[in-house]
Amino acid sequence: MKSNLCLVLAVLAVPGAASAQTITGGLTLSYGTTDGGDFSEDMTQRGLDGRMNVDFGNGFTFGVQAGKIDMDVDGGLGGLGGEFIGLDGGYRFAGGFKVGAFAEQLSFAPDGSPIDLTLKTNGITAGYENAGLDVEAFMGQSSLSPALFGFDVENKGLTVGYTAVAGLKLGAAYLKADLSQSGSEAEIDFTGLAASYAATDAIIVFGGISQSDILSGGVDGLGFDSMGLGIGYDFGAMTGVSSTVSLELARTELSSGGSSTDLDTVRLGVSFPLGAKGPMLPMNSVADSVLNPRHGAFNAALTSAF
């Protein structure tokens, strides 16, 4: 898994890796610190995220994304590591309608564990894109390995993006995962709103909010609501290479059983765009988790909160 992830990230780091009419995407290196709130112990996160989208100019498109995060808990309590790889392909018709398919894999494990929990998701997409409006719906199936719990997982979602105004990106997402096991049912809901705005050729501001809920039998179980605001500055004019340094302040409220606690996070990032110049939205932000969500409520909730 780790060798595959490194290969994908290496490909993403080379703008000329694919022969195509248009290549967009980027890489983000990130570091964050989280105040543990009522958990008393603080956390640190180190991450690397990459995304590349290829438009072949004949209607066909291809995308690849990958990510890695390491979370450490102070006080010698260990940590958690996670890796993500996703592939997607599609076809855009002349009128703006589009169809596609995707495959994603999320793996995570506590430090020192010999076994990775792996969530694999495959599905199809359909949507419409024209004049700065991008609407897409998806549905898919997920499997968990090793099959410890025997869950059947059905994912579906709807995303809306708007980019008709120069420098401005607006987006909303609603994702839902239905889980079933031996007659028992549960669901995970993710809802988010976000925006980014390139105020100048060098400055970008961004923000997002999301709400994630895990319900079982119609009763709320665990919820985490996230909000993040940030700013980035592109040093390309000084260095000759577009590189956006960003700072985000975020808060996630964890709630369960009528009690709650707040986790306050400071995230730093360095982002390098592919196929474009100017300031880039960091991929480790709450805003990016809504504007470019992964195809699954559980995965999107994790990327928004952490």
XYZ file of C-alpha atoms in Angstrom:
306
model
C 0.000 0.000 0.000
C 2.763 2.439 0.937
C 4.730 1.751 -2.245
C 1.601 2.328 -4.348
C 0.949 5.616 -2.573
C 4.505 6.823 -3.132
C 4.235 5.953 -6.830
C 1.006 7.938 -7.222
C 2.437 10.963 -5.414
C 5.582 10.803 -7.552
C 3.462 10.906 -10.719
C 1.490 13.842 -9.337
C 4.697 15.748 -8.711
C 5.640 15.701 -12.403
C 3.457 18.135 -14.427
C 4.533 16.517 -17.693
C 3.733 12.986 -16.571
C 0.745 12.728 -18.867
C 0.349 13.811 -22.469
C -2.914 15.718 -22.488
C -4.471 18.972 -23.464
C -5.163 20.199 -19.933
C -3.720 19.115 -16.578
C -4.844 20.638 -13.285
C -4.347 19.740 -9.638
C -1.583 20.155 -7.131
C 0.265 18.975 -4.038
C -0.048 20.104 -0.417
C 2.387 19.449 2.418
C 0.723 20.083 5.772
C 1.323 20.267 9.490
C -1.268 20.819 12.191
C -1.630 20.981 15.959
C -4.876 20.281 17.817
C -5.866 21.243 21.340
C -7.429 18.083 22.733
C -10.135 19.925 24.708
C -11.704 17.707 27.367
C -9.462 14.839 26.207
C -6.567 16.804 27.799
C -3.961 15.399 25.393
C -3.041 17.446 22.315
C -2.477 16.022 18.837
C -0.204 16.783 15.902
C -0.819 15.901 12.252
C 1.554 15.661 9.311
C 0.153 15.118 5.844
C 0.810 14.970 2.125
C -2.024 15.266 -0.409
C -1.973 15.255 -4.189
C -4.540 15.528 -6.951
C -4.294 15.540 -10.748
C -7.114 15.901 -13.284
C -6.495 15.323 -16.965
C -8.772 16.557 -19.761
C -7.815 14.876 -23.038
C -9.710 17.433 -25.118
C -11.979 14.832 -26.744
C -14.566 14.476 -23.974
C -12.626 11.927 -21.934
C -11.265 12.833 -18.505
C -9.119 11.055 -15.935
C -8.311 11.856 -12.327
C -6.037 10.521 -9.623
C -5.653 11.605 -6.020
C -3.682 10.349 -3.065
C -3.124 11.327 0.521
C -1.269 10.322 3.636
C -1.678 11.530 7.218
C 0.094 10.664 10.462
C -1.557 11.708 13.726
C 0.307 11.586 17.032
C -1.261 11.998 20.487
C 0.837 13.622 23.192
C 1.540 11.817 26.435
C 2.842 8.640 24.834
C -0.631 7.493 23.818
C 0.435 6.508 20.307
C -1.153 7.656 17.100
C -2.942 6.768 13.910
C -1.855 6.623 10.298
C -4.034 6.779 7.216
C -3.549 6.520 3.445
C -5.907 7.223 0.555
C -5.818 6.504 -3.174
C -8.566 7.351 -5.656
C -9.007 6.992 -9.420
C -11.799 8.274 -11.611
C -12.596 8.448 -15.295
C -15.410 10.001 -17.253
C -16.822 11.339 -20.473
C -18.265 14.823 -20.993
C -20.839 15.220 -23.777
C -21.023 18.330 -25.955
C -24.133 19.620 -24.179
C -22.462 19.576 -20.761
C -23.798 16.275 -19.432
C -21.200 13.883 -18.078
C -20.919 10.333 -16.767
C -18.100 8.512 -15.026
C -16.876 5.860 -12.623
C -14.543 5.871 -9.626
C -12.580 3.585 -7.321
C -11.225 4.688 -3.938
C -9.365 3.031 -1.099
C -8.872 4.325 2.440
C -6.571 2.440 4.826
C -5.854 3.309 8.439
C -4.346 1.664 11.508
C -3.119 2.579 15.004
C 0.635 2.816 15.443
C 2.182 -0.605 15.903
C -0.835 -2.494 14.612
C 0.026 -5.334 12.184
C -3.377 -5.028 10.470
C -4.698 -2.152 8.366
C -8.433 -1.528 8.163
C -9.210 -0.882 4.505
C -12.373 0.661 3.088
C -12.775 0.175 -0.670
C -15.443 2.087 -2.588
C -16.484 1.718 -6.234
C -19.270 3.594 -7.987
C -20.624 5.665 -10.829
C -21.278 9.374 -11.327
C -23.540 11.523 -13.478
C -23.777 15.272 -13.735
C -23.934 18.489 -15.708
C -21.271 21.156 -16.207
C -21.734 24.417 -18.078
C -21.148 28.173 -17.669
C -19.377 27.792 -14.328
C -22.030 25.503 -12.810
C -21.010 21.938 -11.943
C -23.575 19.515 -10.504
C -22.743 15.869 -9.880
C -24.464 12.919 -8.205
C -22.875 9.584 -7.368
C -23.703 6.210 -5.912
C -21.416 3.377 -4.905
C -20.753 0.341 -2.759
C -18.106 -0.018 -0.059
C -16.454 -3.059 1.473
C -14.381 -3.286 4.665
C -11.426 -5.602 5.049
C -10.674 -7.559 7.035
C -14.419 -8.321 7.170
C -14.630 -8.125 10.952
C -18.137 -6.735 11.142
C -19.729 -7.801 7.860
C -21.214 -4.383 7.064
C -22.932 -3.661 3.786
C -22.314 -0.019 2.903
C -24.130 1.982 0.239
C -22.834 5.466 -0.555
C -24.585 8.271 -2.393
C -24.153 11.990 -2.667
C -24.749 15.245 -4.459
C -22.239 18.069 -4.991
C -22.722 21.528 -6.484
C -19.977 23.940 -7.524
C -20.022 27.443 -9.013
C -17.014 29.180 -10.568
C -18.522 31.717 -12.998
C -17.022 34.690 -11.106
C -13.292 35.153 -11.640
C -11.297 33.951 -8.636
C -14.363 32.740 -6.721
C -15.296 29.142 -5.988
C -18.510 28.222 -4.180
C -19.554 24.705 -3.302
C -21.951 22.531 -1.341
C -22.008 18.806 -0.681
C -24.388 16.263 0.799
C -23.112 12.704 1.242
C -24.799 9.745 2.896
C -23.654 6.236 3.780
C -26.218 3.567 4.707
C -24.811 0.690 6.764
C -26.611 -2.579 7.383
C -25.692 -5.729 9.283
C -27.940 -8.656 10.160
C -31.087 -6.520 10.192
C -29.502 -3.603 12.044
C -29.111 -0.292 10.245
C -27.098 2.881 10.720
C -26.209 5.898 8.607
C -23.527 8.534 8.289
C -24.505 11.965 6.944
C -22.107 14.663 5.771
C -23.220 18.176 4.791
C -20.923 21.044 3.909
C -20.683 24.567 2.473
C -17.431 26.230 1.407
C -15.902 29.041 -0.607
C -12.509 30.272 -1.735
C -11.578 33.590 -3.314
C -8.361 34.698 -4.964
C -8.415 38.302 -3.813
C -5.235 39.180 -5.751
C -2.691 37.401 -7.932
C -0.990 36.250 -4.727
C -3.605 36.123 -1.939
C -6.369 33.578 -1.434
C -8.906 33.450 1.395
C -11.040 30.396 2.101
C -13.539 29.001 4.547
C -15.855 26.070 5.059
C -18.313 24.489 7.460
C -19.407 20.874 7.671
C -21.699 18.751 9.787
C -21.252 15.003 10.206
C -23.599 12.709 12.096
C -23.616 8.994 12.803
C -27.103 7.670 13.540
C -28.222 4.194 14.539
C -31.885 3.233 14.588
C -32.822 6.875 14.000
C -31.018 7.938 17.195
C -28.041 10.319 17.098
C -24.816 8.609 18.085
C -21.685 10.609 17.337
C -21.469 13.990 15.676
C -18.636 16.258 14.658
C -19.189 19.727 13.261
C -16.207 21.514 11.719
C -15.521 25.100 10.729
C -12.334 26.508 9.237
C -11.129 29.905 7.998
C -7.804 30.507 6.321
C -5.581 32.621 4.132
C -2.779 31.784 1.731
C -0.020 33.699 -0.066
C 1.656 32.637 -3.303
C 5.418 33.290 -3.311
C 5.696 32.554 -7.034
C 6.640 36.140 -7.907
C 9.651 35.879 -5.568
C 10.750 32.298 -6.206
C 9.707 31.751 -9.830
C 7.702 28.673 -8.777
C 4.073 28.961 -7.658
C 3.977 27.897 -4.008
C 1.203 28.951 -1.647
C 1.907 29.090 2.085
C -1.367 28.874 4.014
C -2.676 29.178 7.543
C -6.062 27.855 8.672
C -7.775 28.118 12.055
C -10.355 25.382 12.544
C -12.664 24.104 15.246
C -14.398 20.719 15.427
C -17.133 20.096 17.977
C -17.401 16.435 18.968
C -20.735 15.466 20.490
C -22.145 12.235 21.864
C -24.883 11.389 24.334
C -25.693 15.022 25.134
C -22.095 16.007 25.919
C -19.598 17.747 23.672
C -16.048 19.048 23.475
C -14.239 21.394 21.096
C -11.026 20.572 19.266
C -9.168 23.697 18.099
C -6.674 23.186 15.273
C -4.032 25.336 13.600
C -3.058 24.049 10.149
C -0.070 25.126 8.098
C 0.351 24.159 4.462
C 2.598 24.584 1.459
C 0.830 23.950 -1.849
C 2.180 23.621 -5.388
C -0.364 23.881 -8.221
C -0.183 21.805 -11.398
C -1.066 23.362 -14.732
C -1.767 26.799 -13.259
C -0.167 29.786 -11.571
C -1.339 31.874 -8.673
C -2.584 31.092 -5.165
C -3.925 27.570 -4.524
C -6.520 26.309 -2.058
C -4.687 23.965 0.356
C -5.907 20.374 0.250
C -5.664 20.012 4.039
C -8.439 22.582 4.636
C -12.081 22.268 5.639
C -12.972 24.204 2.488
C -11.262 21.686 0.199
C -13.043 18.764 1.893
C -16.336 20.328 0.743
C -15.303 21.775 -2.623
C -13.528 18.525 -3.609
C -15.139 15.831 -1.440
C -14.254 12.170 -1.609
C -16.947 9.673 -2.596
C -18.094 8.587 0.843
C -19.600 10.270 3.894
C -17.194 8.621 6.345
C -14.093 9.587 4.364
C -15.319 13.145 3.751
C -16.105 13.591 7.449
C -12.620 12.505 8.472
C -10.884 14.811 5.974
C -13.032 17.739 7.094
C -12.382 17.221 10.794
C -8.710 16.274 10.660
